[in-house]
XYZ file of C-alpha atoms in Angstrom:
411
model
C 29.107 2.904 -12.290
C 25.279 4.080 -12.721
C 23.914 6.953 -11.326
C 20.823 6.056 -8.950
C 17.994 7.250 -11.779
C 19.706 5.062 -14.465
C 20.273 1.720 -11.782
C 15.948 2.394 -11.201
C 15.316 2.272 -14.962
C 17.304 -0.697 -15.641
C 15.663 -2.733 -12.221
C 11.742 -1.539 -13.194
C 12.463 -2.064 -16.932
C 13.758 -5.956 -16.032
C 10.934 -6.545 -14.254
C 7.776 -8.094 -15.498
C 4.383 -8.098 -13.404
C 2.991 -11.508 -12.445
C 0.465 -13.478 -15.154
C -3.015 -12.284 -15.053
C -4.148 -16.239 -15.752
C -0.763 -18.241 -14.372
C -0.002 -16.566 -10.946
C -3.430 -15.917 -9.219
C -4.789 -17.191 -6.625
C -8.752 -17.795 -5.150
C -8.777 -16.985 -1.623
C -11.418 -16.012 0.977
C -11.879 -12.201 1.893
C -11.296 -12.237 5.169
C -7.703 -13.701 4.215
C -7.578 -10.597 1.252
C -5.906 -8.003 2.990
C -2.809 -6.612 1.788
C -3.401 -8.669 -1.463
C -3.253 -7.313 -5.380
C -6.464 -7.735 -7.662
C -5.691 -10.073 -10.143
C -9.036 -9.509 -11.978
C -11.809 -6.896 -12.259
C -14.188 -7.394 -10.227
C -17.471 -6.701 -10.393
C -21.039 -7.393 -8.199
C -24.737 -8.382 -8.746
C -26.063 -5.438 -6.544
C -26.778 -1.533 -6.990
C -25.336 0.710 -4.573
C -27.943 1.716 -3.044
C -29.574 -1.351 -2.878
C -32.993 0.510 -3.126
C -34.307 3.859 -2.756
C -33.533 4.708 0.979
C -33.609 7.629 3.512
C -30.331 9.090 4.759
C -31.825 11.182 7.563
C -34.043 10.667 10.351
C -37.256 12.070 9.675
C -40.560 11.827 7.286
C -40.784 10.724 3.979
C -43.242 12.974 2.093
C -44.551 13.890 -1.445
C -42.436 17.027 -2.363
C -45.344 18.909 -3.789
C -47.522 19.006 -0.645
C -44.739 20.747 1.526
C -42.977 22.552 -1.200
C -44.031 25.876 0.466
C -43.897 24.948 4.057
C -42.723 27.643 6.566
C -42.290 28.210 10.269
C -45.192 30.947 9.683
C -47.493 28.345 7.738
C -46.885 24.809 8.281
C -48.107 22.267 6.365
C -50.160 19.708 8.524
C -49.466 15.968 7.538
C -51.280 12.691 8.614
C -48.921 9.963 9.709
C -49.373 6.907 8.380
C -46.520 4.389 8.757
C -43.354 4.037 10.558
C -40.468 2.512 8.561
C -37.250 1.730 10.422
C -33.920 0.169 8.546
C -34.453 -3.049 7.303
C -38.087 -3.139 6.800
C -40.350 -3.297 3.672
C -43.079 -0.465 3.825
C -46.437 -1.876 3.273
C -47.995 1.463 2.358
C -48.598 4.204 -0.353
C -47.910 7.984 0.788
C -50.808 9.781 -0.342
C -51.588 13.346 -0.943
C -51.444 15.161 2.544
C -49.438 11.985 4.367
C -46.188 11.406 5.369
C -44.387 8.572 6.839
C -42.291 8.357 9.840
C -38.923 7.110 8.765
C -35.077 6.496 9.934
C -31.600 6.071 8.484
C -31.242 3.822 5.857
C -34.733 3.012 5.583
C -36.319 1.834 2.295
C -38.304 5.359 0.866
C -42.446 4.271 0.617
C -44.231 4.122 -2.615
C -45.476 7.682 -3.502
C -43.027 9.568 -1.420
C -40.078 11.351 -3.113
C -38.631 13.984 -0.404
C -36.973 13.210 3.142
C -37.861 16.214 5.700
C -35.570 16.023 8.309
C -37.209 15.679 11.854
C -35.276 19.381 13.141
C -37.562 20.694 10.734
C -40.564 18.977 11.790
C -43.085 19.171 15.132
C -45.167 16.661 15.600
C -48.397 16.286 17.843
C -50.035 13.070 17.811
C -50.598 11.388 14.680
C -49.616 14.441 12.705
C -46.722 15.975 11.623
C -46.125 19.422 10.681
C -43.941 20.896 8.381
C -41.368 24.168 9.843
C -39.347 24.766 6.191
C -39.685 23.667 2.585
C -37.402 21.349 1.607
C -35.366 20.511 -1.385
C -37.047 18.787 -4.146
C -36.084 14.488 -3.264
C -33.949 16.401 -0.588
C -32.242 13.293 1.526
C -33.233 10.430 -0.623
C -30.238 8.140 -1.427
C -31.388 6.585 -5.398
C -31.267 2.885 -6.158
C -27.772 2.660 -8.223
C -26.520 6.427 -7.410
C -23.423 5.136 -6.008
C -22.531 2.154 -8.518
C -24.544 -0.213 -10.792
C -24.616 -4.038 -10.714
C -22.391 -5.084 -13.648
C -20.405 -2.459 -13.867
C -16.325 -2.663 -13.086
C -16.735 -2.266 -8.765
C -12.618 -2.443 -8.237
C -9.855 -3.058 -11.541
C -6.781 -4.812 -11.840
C -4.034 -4.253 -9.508
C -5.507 -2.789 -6.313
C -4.188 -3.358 -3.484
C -7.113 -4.442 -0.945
C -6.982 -2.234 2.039
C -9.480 -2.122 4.641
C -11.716 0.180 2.622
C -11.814 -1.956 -0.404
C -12.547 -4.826 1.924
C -15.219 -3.458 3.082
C -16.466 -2.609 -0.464
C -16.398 -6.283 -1.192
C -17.984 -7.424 2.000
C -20.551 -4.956 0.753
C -20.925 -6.498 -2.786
C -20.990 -9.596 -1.303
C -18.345 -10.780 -2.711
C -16.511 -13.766 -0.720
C -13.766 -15.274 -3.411
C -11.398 -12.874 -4.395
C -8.966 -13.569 -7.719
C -5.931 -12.442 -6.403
C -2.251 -12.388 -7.952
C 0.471 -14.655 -5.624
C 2.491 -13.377 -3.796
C 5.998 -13.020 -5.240
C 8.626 -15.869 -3.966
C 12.044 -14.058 -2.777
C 14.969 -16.042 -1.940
C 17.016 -14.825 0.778
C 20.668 -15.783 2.083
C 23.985 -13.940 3.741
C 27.313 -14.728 2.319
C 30.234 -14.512 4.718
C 32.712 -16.990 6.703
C 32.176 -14.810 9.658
C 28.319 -14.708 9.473
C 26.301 -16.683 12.858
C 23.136 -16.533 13.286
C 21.648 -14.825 16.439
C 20.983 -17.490 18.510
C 24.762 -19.010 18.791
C 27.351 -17.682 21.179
C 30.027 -15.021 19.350
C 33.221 -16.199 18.667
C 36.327 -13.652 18.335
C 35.809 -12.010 14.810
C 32.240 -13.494 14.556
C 28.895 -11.496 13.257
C 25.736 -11.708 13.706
C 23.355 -12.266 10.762
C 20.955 -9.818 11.176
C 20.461 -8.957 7.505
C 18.378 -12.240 6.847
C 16.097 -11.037 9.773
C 15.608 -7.689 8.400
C 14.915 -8.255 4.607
C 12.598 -10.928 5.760
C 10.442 -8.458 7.246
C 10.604 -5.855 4.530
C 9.946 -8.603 2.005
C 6.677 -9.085 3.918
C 6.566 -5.474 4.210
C 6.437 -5.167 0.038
C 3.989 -7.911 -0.259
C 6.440 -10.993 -0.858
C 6.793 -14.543 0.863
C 10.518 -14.883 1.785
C 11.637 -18.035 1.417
C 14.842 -18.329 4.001
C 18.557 -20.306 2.892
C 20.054 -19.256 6.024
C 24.071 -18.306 5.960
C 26.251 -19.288 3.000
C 30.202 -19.756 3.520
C 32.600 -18.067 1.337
C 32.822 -20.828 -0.703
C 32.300 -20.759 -4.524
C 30.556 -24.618 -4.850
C 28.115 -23.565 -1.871
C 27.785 -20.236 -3.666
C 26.822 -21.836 -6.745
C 24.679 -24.217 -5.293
C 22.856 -21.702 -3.044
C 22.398 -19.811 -6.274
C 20.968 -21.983 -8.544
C 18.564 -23.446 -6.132
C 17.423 -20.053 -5.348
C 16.631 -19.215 -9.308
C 14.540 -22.246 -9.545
C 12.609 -21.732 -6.599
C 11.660 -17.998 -6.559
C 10.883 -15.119 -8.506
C 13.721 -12.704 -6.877
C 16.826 -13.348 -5.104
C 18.309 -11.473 -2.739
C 21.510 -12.146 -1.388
C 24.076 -9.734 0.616
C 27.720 -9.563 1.043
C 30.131 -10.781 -1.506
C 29.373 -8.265 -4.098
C 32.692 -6.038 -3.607
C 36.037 -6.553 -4.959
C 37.937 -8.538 -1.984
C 39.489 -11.884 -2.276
C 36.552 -13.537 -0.756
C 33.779 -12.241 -3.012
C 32.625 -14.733 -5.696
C 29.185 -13.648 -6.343
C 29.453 -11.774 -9.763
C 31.330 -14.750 -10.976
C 29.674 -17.298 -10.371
C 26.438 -15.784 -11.751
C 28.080 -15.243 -14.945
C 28.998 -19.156 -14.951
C 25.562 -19.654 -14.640
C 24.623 -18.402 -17.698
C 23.678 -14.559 -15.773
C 23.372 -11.405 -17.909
C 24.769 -9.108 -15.036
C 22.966 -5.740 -16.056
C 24.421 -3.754 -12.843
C 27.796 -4.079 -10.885
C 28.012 -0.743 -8.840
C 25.570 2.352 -8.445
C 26.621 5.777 -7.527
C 24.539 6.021 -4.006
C 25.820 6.250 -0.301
C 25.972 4.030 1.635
C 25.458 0.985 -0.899
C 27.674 1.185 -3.826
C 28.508 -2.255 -4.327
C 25.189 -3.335 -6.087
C 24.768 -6.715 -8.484
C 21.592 -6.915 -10.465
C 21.013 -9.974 -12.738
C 18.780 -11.835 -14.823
C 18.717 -15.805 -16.160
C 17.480 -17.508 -19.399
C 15.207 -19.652 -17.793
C 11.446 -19.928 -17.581
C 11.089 -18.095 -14.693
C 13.435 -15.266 -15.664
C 13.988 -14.837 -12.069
C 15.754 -11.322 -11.018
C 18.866 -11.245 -8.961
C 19.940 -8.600 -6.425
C 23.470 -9.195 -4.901
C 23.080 -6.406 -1.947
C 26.241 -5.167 0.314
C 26.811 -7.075 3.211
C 27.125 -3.943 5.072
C 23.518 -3.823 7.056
C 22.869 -0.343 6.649
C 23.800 -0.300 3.078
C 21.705 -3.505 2.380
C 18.594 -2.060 4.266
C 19.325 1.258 1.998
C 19.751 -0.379 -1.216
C 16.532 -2.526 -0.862
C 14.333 0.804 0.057
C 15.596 2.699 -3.077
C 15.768 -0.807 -5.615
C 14.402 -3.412 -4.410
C 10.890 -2.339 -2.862
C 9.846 -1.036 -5.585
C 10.698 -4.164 -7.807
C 8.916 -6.541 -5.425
C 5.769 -4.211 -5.433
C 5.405 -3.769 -9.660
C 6.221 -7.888 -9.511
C 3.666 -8.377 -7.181
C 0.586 -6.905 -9.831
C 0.059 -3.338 -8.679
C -1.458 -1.511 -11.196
C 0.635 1.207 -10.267
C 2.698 3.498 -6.811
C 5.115 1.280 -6.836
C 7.794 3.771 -7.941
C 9.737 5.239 -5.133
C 7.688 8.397 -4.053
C 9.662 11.725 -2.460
C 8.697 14.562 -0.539
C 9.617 17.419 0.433
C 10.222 18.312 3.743
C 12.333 20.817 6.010
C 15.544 19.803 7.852
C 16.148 19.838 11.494
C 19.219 19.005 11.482
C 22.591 20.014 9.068
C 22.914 17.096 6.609
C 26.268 16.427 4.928
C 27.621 14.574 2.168
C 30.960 14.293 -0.513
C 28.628 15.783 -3.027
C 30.209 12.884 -5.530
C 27.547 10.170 -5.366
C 23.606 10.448 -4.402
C 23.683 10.102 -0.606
C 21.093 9.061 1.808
C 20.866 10.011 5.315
C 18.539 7.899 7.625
C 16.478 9.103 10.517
C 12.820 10.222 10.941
C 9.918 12.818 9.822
C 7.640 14.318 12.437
C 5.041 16.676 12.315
C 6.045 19.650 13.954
C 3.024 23.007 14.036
C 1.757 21.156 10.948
C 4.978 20.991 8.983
C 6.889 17.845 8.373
C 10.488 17.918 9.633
C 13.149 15.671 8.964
C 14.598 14.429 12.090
C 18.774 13.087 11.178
C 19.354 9.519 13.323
C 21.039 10.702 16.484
C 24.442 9.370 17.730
C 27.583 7.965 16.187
C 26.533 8.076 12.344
C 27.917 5.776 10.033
C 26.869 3.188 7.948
C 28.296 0.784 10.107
C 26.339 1.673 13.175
C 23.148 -0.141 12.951
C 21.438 0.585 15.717
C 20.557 4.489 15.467
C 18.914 2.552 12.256
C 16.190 1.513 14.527
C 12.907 3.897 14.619
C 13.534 4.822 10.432
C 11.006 5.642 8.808
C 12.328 8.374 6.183
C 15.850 8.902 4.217
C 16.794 12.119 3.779
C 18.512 12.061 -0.204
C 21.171 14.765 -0.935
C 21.617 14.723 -4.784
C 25.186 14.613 -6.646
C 26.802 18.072 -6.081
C 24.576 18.534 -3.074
C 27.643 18.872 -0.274
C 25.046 20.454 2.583
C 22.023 21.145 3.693
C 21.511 23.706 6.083
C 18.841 22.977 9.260
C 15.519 24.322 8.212
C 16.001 24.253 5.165
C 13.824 22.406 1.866
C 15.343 18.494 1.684
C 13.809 15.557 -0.556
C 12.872 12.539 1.749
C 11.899 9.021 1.047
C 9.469 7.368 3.227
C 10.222 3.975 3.898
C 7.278 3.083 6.400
């Protein structure tokens, strides 16, 4: 049995990013979000675009007002007014000044902004209250970023800020990597799905439902085979339609040691190196991790069929295998923090144990909230609202309320 930290190094060490040339995709930027850089990209345009005013006020020459004060003003002529989006037409002279706002292009012979608090005006004059800064407010052609140069590497993850960067850059096609294929299925005689009527002895599915969405969630497609009986020909089959068709599998149930639970075997008569049989974590010990000689070298990840254990197993293993796959450059290793405990948390103390429930912010602190009611890893529905688990360490028997706890978000 691995501990946790070894069962990580052997999943992240198996798996191999996406082709930079094979696995990318063109699409449209409005259909980029959530998507991975697959190459650098770069634009045609400085940032600024030109020479341009970030305050409302007058553009002047810096040496005519350099000794302005509120006692002895220096008296301007007006001789243009310059809003956003226009070309200025004329040359700021010696003792002139141009009205201008925002984001408008800076005149020829001007090299200083004075902001209009500063300023009174009377007529078609201006006059000057306080010396500015020398090219005080001016925003420089290229000060932010140079045409050419690298605008966004390889493996970012386009959020709505790097959107907007490329809306910005104007650029439309983005190279993008694709998004990793998973193969899902649930393995169990008893398994229905949710929409037929429950039969003595009879569960519901909901496992396929859930890592759909936290497939999604990490940036993959899932790619659904629905409920597979306890039977090792359907098992096999299942199985080696899956490897051909997707990058990860994922299947849960039939990992343990009971009569009924063929998985393991029948991935080693596929030709499977199993690299992982059982991790040292609560709830989720049963854990199968294998790989194939093919092309594809898909990975496979036989999860327990308990659904708290499955959901637990693909936060700590399996996210972060679906987000290195997918091209990130990097963050996709599970992150920690540290946070304080409301409530007492418990474990054995013999394997790495992890406690689901929920952080808030409490007087600017961030508390660790246990999952109320009965708790047990077969109770699934105090699961719902998650969005942290609370990880007591091997040895680690209690944690007192208030006190320091490690906790890993999981939305």
């Amino acid at each position: 049995m691995l501990s946790v930290s070894d069962a990580e190094g052997v999943i992240l060490n198996l798996v191999q990013p996406l082709d930079q040339q094979r696995d990318i995709e063109i699409i449209d930027l409005l259909a980029a979000d959530r998507r991975i850089i697959s190459t650098p990209v770069t634009s045609k345009l400085d940032f600024p675009h030109w020479d341009n005013s970030a305050m409302d006020g007058y553009a002047v020459r810096y040496e005519d007002v350099q000794h302005s004060s509120d006692a002895q003003p220096t008296g301007l002529e007006i001789i243009a007014e310059i809003p956003a989006g226009y070309q200025p037409q004329s040359t700021v002279k010696a003792g002139q000044a141009a009205r201008i706002f925002t984001g408008a292009v800076m005149p020829m012979g001007a090299n200083t902004v004075v902001m209009q608090e500063r300023t009174r005006r009377e007529e078609n004059r201006v006059f000057i209250l306080a010396a500015p800064q020398p090219q005080e407010f001016v925003r420089h052609k290229g000060a932010f970023y140079q045409a050419g140069k690298q605008l966004l590497p390889r493996g970012v993850k386009l959020n709505p800020p790097e959107i907007a960067v490329l809306a910005a850059a104007q650029c439309t096609k983005i190279s993008v990597y694709r998004r990793p294929r998973v193969a899902i299925f649930s393995s169990g005689n008893e398994l229905v799905t949710p929409d037929k009527p429950l039969q003595p002895g009879q569960i519901v599915d909901s496992n396929q439902y859930a890592l759909a969405a936290l497939v999604k969630e990490a940036g993959g497609e899932p790619l659904l085979l629905g409920i597979i009986p306890d039977n090792p020909d359907a098992l096999r089959d299942a199985i080696a339609y899956a490897i051909t068709h997707a990058d990860i599998v994922l299947s849960s149930g039939g990992v343990s040691v009971g009569d009924y639970d063929y998985i393991d075997q029948i991935l080693e008569s596929l030709g499977a190196k199993i690299h992982i049989r059982s991790v040292a974590i609560s709830p989720g010990k049963p854990l199968t991790v294998a790989t194939f000689p093919t092309d594809n070298s898909p990975i496979y990840f036989g999860l327990p069929g308990n659904p708290v254990s499955a959901l637990v197993t693909f936060w700590r293993f399996v996210q972060p295998a679906i987000k290195k796959l997918s091209g990130l450059a990097g963050g996709w290793e599970p992150k920690f923090l540290k946070v304080r405990s409301h409530d007492q948390l418990k474990s054995n103390g013999k394997w790495e144990t992890y406690i689901w429930g929920s952080l808030h912010l409490i007087d600017g602190v961030y508390e660790f909230y246990k999952a109320g009611g009965s708790y047990s890893s077969g109770n699934l529905i105090n699961l719902a609202q998650t969005n942290a688990l609370a990880m007591l360490p091997v040895g680690k028997s209690l944690i007192a309320p208030q006190a320091e706890v490690q906790v890993l978000q999981v939305s």
